[in-house]
Coordinates of C-alpha atoms in Angstrom, one line a residue:
X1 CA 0.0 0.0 0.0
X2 CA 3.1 2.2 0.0
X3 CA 2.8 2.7 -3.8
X4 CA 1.4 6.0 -4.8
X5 CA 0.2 4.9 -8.7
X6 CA -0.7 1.3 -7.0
X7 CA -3.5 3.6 -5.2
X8 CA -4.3 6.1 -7.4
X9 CA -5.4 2.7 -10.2
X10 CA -7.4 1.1 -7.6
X11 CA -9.5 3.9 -6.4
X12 CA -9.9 4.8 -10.2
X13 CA -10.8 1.4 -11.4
X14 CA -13.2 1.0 -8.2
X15 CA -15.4 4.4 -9.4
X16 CA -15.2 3.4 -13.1
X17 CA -16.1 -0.1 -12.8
X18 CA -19.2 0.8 -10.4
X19 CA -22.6 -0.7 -11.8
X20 CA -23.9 2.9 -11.0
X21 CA -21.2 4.2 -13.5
X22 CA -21.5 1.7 -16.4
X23 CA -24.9 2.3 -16.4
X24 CA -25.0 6.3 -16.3
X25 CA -22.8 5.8 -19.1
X26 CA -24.7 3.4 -20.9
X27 CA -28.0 5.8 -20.4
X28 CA -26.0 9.0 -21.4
X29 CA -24.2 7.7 -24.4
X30 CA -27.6 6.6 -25.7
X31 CA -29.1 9.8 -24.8
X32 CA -25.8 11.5 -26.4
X33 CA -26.4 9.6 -29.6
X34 CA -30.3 10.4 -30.0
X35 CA -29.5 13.8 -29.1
X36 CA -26.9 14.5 -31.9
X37 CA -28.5 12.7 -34.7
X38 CA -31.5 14.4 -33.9
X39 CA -31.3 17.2 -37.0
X40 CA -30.8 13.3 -39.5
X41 CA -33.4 12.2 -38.4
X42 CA -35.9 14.7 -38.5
X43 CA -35.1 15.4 -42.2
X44 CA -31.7 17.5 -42.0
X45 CA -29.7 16.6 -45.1
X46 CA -25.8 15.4 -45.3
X47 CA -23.5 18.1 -45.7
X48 CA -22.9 18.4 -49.6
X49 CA -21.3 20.7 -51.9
X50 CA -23.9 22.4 -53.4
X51 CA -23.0 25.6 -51.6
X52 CA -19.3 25.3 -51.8
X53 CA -19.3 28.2 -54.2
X54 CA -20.1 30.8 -51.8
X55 CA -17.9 30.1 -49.1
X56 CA -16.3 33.6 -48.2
X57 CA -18.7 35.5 -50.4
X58 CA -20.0 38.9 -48.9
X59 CA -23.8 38.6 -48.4
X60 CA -24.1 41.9 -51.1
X61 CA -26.9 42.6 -53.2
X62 CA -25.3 40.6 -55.9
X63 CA -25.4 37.2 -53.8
X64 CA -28.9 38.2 -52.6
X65 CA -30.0 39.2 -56.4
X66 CA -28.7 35.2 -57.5
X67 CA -30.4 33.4 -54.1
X68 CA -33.7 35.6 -55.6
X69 CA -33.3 34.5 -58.7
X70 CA -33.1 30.3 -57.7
X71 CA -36.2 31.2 -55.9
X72 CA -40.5 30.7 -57.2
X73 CA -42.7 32.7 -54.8
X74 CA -46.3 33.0 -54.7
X75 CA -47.7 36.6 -53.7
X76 CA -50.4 38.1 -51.8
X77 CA -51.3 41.7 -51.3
X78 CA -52.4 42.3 -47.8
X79 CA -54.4 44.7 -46.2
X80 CA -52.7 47.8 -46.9
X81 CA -51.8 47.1 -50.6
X82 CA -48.2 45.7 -50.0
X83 CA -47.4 42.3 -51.6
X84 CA -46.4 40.0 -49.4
X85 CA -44.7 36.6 -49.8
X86 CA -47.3 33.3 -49.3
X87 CA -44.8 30.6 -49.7
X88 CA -41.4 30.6 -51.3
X89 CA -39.6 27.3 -53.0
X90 CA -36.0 27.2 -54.0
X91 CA -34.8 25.6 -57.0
X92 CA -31.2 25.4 -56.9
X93 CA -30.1 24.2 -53.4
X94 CA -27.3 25.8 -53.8
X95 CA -28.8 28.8 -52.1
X96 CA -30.8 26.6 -49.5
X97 CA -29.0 27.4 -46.6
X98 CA -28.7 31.4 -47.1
X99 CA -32.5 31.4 -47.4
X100 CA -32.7 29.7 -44.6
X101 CA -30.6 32.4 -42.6
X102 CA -32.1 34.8 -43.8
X103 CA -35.9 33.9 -43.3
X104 CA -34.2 33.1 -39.6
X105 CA -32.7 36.8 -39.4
X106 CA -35.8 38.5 -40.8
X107 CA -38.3 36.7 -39.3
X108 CA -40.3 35.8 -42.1
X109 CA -40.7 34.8 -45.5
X110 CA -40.9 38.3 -47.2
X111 CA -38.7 40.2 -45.4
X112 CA -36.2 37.7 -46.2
X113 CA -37.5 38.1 -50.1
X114 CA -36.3 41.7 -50.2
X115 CA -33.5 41.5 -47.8
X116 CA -31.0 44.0 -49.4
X117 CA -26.9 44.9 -48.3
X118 CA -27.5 47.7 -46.6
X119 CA -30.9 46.1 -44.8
X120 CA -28.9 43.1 -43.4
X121 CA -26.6 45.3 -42.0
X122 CA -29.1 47.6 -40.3
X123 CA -30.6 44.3 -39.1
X124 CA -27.4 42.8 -37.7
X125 CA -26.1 46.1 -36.0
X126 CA -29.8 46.9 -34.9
X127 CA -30.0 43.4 -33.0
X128 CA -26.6 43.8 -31.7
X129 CA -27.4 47.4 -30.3
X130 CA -30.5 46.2 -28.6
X131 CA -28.9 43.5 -26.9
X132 CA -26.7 46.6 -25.8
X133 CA -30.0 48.2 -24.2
X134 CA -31.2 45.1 -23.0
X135 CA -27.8 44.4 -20.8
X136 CA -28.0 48.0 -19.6
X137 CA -24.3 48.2 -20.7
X138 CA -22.3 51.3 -19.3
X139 CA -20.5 53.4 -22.1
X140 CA -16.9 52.1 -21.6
X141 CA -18.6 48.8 -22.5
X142 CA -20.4 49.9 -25.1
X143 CA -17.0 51.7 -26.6
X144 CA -15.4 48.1 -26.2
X145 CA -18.2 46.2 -28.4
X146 CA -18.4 49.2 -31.0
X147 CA -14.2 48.6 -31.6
X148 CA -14.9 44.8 -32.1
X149 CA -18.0 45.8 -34.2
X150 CA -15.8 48.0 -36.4
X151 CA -13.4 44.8 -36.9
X152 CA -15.8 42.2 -37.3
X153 CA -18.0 40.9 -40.5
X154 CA -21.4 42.2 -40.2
X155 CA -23.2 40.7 -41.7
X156 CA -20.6 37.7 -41.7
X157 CA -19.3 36.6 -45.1
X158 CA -20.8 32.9 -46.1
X159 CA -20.3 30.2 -44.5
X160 CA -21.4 27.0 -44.6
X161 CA -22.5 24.7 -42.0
X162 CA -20.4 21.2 -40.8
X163 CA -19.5 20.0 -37.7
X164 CA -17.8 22.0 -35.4
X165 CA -20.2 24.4 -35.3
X166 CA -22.9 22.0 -34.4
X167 CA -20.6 20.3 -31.8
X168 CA -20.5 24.3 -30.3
X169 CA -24.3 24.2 -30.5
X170 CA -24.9 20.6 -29.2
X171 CA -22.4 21.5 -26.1
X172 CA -25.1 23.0 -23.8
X173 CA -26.9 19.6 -23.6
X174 CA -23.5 17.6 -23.1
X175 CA -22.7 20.1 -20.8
X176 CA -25.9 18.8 -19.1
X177 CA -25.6 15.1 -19.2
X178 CA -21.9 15.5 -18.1
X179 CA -23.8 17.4 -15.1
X180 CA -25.9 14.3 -14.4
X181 CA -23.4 11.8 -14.8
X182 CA -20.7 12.8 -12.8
X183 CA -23.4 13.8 -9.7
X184 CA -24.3 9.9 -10.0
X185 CA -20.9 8.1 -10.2
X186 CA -18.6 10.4 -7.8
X187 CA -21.1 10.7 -5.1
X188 CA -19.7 7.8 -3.2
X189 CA -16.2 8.7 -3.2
X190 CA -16.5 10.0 0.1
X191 CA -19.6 8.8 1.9
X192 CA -19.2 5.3 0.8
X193 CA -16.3 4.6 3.7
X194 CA -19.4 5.2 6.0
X195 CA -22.2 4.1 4.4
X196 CA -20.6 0.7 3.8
X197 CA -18.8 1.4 7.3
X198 CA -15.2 0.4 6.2
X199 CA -13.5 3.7 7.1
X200 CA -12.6 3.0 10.5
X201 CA -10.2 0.3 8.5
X202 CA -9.4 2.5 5.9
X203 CA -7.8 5.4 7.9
X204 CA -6.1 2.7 10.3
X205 CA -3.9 2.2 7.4
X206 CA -0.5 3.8 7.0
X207 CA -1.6 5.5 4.0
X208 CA -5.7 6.1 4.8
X209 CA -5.5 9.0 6.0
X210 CA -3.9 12.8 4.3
X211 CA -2.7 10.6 1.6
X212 CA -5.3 8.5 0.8
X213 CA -7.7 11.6 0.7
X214 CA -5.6 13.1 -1.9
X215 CA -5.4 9.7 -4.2
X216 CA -9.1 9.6 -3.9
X217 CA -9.5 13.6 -4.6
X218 CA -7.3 12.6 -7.9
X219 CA -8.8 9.5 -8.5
X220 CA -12.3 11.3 -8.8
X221 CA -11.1 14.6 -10.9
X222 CA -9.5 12.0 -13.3
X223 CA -12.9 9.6 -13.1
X224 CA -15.1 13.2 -13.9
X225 CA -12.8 14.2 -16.7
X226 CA -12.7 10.8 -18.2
X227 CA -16.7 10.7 -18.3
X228 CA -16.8 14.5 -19.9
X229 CA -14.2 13.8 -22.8
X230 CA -16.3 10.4 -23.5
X231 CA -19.7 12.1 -23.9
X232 CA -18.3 14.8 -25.8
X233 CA -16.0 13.0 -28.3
X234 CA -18.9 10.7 -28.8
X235 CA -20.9 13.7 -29.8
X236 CA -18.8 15.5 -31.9
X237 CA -17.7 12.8 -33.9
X238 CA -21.6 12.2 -34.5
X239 CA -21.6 15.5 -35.9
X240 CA -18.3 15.1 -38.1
X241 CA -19.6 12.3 -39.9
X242 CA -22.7 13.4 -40.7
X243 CA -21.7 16.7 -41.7
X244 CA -18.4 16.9 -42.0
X245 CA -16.0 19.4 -41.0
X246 CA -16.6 22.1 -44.0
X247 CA -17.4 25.1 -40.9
X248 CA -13.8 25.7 -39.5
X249 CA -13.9 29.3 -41.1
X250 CA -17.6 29.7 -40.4
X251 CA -18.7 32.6 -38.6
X252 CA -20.5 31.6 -35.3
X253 CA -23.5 34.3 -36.2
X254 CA -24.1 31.5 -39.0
X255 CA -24.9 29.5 -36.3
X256 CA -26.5 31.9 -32.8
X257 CA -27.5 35.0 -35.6
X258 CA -25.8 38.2 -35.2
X259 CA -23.2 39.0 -32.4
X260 CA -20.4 41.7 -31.7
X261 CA -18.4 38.4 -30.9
X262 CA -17.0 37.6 -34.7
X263 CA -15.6 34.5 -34.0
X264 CA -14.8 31.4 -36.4
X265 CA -16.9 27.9 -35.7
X266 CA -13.3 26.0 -35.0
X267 CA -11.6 28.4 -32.5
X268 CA -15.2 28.9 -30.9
X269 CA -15.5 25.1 -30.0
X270 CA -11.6 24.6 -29.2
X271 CA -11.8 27.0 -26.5
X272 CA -15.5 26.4 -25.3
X273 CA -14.0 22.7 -25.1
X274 CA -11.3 23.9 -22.5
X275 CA -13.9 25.9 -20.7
X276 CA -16.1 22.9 -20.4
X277 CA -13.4 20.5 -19.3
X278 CA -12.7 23.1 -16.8
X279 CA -16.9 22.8 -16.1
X280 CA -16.3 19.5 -15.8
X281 CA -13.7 19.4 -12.9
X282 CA -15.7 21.9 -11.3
X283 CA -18.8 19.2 -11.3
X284 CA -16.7 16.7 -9.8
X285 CA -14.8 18.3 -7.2
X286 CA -18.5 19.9 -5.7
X287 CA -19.8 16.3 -6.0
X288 CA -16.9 15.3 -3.5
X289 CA -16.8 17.9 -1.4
X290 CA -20.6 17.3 -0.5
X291 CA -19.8 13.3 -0.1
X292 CA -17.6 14.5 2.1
X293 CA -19.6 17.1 4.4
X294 CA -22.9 15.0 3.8
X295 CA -21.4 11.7 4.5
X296 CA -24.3 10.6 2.5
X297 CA -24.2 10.1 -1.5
X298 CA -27.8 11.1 -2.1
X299 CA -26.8 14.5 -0.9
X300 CA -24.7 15.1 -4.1
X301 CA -27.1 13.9 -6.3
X302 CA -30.0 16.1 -4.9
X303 CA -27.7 19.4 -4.9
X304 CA -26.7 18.7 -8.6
X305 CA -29.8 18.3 -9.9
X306 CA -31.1 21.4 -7.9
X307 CA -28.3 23.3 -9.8
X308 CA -29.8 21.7 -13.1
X309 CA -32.8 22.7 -12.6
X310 CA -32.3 26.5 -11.3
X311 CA -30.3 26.5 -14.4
X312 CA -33.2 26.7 -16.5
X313 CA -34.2 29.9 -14.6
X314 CA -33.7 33.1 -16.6
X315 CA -33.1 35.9 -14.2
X316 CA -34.0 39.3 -15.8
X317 CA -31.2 42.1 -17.2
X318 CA -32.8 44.9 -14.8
X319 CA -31.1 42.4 -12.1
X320 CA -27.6 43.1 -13.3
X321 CA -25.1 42.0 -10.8
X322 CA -27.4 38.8 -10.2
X323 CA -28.2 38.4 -13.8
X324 CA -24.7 38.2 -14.5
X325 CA -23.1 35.9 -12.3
X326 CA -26.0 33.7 -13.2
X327 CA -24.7 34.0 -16.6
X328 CA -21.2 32.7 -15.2
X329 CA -23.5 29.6 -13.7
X330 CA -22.0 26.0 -15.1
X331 CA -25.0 24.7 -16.4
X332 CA -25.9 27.7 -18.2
X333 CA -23.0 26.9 -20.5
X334 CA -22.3 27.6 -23.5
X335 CA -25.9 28.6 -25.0
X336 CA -26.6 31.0 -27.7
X337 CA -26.8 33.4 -24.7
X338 CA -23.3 32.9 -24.1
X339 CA -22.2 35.0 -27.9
X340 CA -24.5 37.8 -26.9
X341 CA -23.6 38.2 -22.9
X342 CA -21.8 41.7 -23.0
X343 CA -22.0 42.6 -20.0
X344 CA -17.8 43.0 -18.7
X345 CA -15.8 42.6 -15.4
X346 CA -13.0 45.5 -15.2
X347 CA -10.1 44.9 -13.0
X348 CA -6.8 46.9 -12.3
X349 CA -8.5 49.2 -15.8
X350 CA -9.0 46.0 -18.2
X351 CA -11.9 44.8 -19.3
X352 CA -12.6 40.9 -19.6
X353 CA -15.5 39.4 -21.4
X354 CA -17.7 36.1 -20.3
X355 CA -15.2 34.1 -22.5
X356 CA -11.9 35.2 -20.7
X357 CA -13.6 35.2 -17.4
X358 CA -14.9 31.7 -17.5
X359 CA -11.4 29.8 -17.4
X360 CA -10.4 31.8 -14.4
X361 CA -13.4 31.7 -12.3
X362 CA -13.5 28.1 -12.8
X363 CA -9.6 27.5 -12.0
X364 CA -10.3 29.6 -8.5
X365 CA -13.3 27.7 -8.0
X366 CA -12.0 24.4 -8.4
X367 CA -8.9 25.3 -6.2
X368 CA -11.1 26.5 -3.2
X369 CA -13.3 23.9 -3.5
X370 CA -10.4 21.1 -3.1
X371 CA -8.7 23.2 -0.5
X372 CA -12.7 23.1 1.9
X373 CA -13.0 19.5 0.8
X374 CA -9.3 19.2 2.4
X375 CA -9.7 20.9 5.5
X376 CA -13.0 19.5 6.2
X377 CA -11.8 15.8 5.6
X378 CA -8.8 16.9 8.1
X379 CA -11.1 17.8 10.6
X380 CA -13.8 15.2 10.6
X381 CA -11.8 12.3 9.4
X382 CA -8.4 12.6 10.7
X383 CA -9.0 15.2 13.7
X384 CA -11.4 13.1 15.1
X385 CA -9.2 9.7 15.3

């Protein structure tokens, strides 16, 4: 028992080879596959070429003339004598996708009809502006979204879409059943010794006591990231060979509509991927820590799904110091939400948006959460004997 790895394998092994774990994985890679070949099978196509030819094209009134064009409309005249657009049917799929945006950006059918240049762009930068009201932004955060505005592409140039921009997309729900999974299969770590009652001989062991802790504090952070790079690696190689990976230059407002945050689809998912690892340790060292305090592994599992459900919450703008650290929230990421938070945290006279703060406040977290789970475990487990 004096071998450090010798440990750290056997606690590992003895939370991955768990019926409780197999199974939760079992469940959630089923759930994990529905979920991702849910656009298939409701009638989404394969990615194809059609639309290779206008990749990087600026959405001008030429490219809006030709998707016109490829399109036979039937007209109406409403009310007060304008003609309006009954239904609308493509004929070169070629342009299926950018009518598709654009009925998405201007709400309907004929507003995406006569969708000019300079309209699109008063449509993007009127969106974006609102969202400015709406966050009750002060003016130095304003000033910093207007600089990124002047350096982004708005309206984006085409893009088509492929799989890592739907692996961004289909990352809230992973985020979720990583959530769920981890809450179900690390909730023993701890309060196992006691429920099972083998921790008077555990910590009457040479090593069962400061060191042990630490081996089964490791053993768990590795058990949790394990289970979060399985459910997502599953899920985005769904999405890669279905769609393919055609998106790495795609603008993300192809994908959440139009955002100061001008971001590609492959640097967007690389670093929400590190945040969500990060997420993910986060997850499991909360589930130990309230093994630990609780002595009771239903206690975990109630308190995370309490956090998944007050998730779903949407606490209102005119709330801003509360709205935004529930923006911060781990199960509230990384939604469409997330490219349209603007809202900044200034220290030492540099601002920080919710994509630079994330990594840190999850690093701190995780570090002061370890550091309670150690002292308390010191206290209760090894103070008292």
């Amino acid at each position: 028992m004096n071998n450090f790895g010798t440990l750290y394998r056997y606690e590992l092994r003895k939370i991955l080879c768990r019926r409780l774990t197999v199974l939760a994985l079992a469940v959630m890679f089923l759930l994990t596959l529905a979920l991702n070949a849910a656009e298939y099978m409701v009638g989404r196509k394969l990615a194809n070429d059609a639309d290779s030819v206008l990749v990087g094209r600026v959405l001008d009134d030429a490219l809006l003339g030709e998707m016109r064009a490829a399109l036979t409309v039937t007209t109406a005249t409403d009310e007060n004598g304008e003609t309006v657009i009954i239904s609308a049917e493509l004929t070169d799929d070629t342009y299926r996708h950018l009518w598709s945006y654009l009925e998405q950006i201007g709400g309907n059918e004929s507003k995406a009809y006569h969708m000019t240049e300079e309209k699109l762009t008063k449509t993007f930068r009127g969106v974006i502006d609102e969202a400015f009201k709406n966050e009750r932004l002060t003016e130095n955060e304003i000033a910093y979204w207007n600089a990124h505005c002047e350096q982004a592409a708005i309206p984006p140039r085409y893009g088509r879409e492929g799989g890592w921009g739907d692996s961004l997309v289909n990352l809230y729900m992973t985020n979720f059943l990583v959530l769920i999974t981890i809450a179900a299969t690390l909730s023993g770590v701890f309060a196992d010794e006691y429920s099972l009652r083998t921790d008077a001989l555990v910590f009457s062991a040479s090593n069962g006591k400061k060191r042990l802790s630490f081996i089964k504090f490791l053993a768990g952070l590795t058990a949790g990231l394990l289970e979060a790079v399985f459910l997502l690696v599953e899920g985005t190689v769904i999405q890669f060979l279905v769609y393919g990976g055609v998106d790495a230059e795609t603008s993300i407002q192809f994908y959440f509509g139009p955002s100061a945050m001008d971001m590609q689809a492959k640097p967007a998912l690389l670093l929400c991927v590190g945040i969500f690892l990060l997420i993910a340790l986060f997850y499991s060292t909360l589930t130990m820590l309230l093994s630990q305090v609780s002595r009771n592994a239903t206690v975990p599992i109630a308190a995370m799904a309490l956090l998944l459900f007050l998730s779903m919450l949407n606490v209102p703008h005119r709330f801003r110091v509360i709205s935004q650290l529930w923006a911060y929230a781990p199960a509230t990421f990384p939604g469409s939400w997330t490219f349209t938070d603007y809202r900044l945290v200034t220290l030492f006279g540099h601002s920080f948006n919710i994509l630079e703060v994330l990594p840190v406040l999850y690093a701190l977290l995780i570090v002061l959460l370890a550091v309670m789970l150690y002292r308390n475990y010191c206290r209760t487990q090894i103070g008292g004997r």
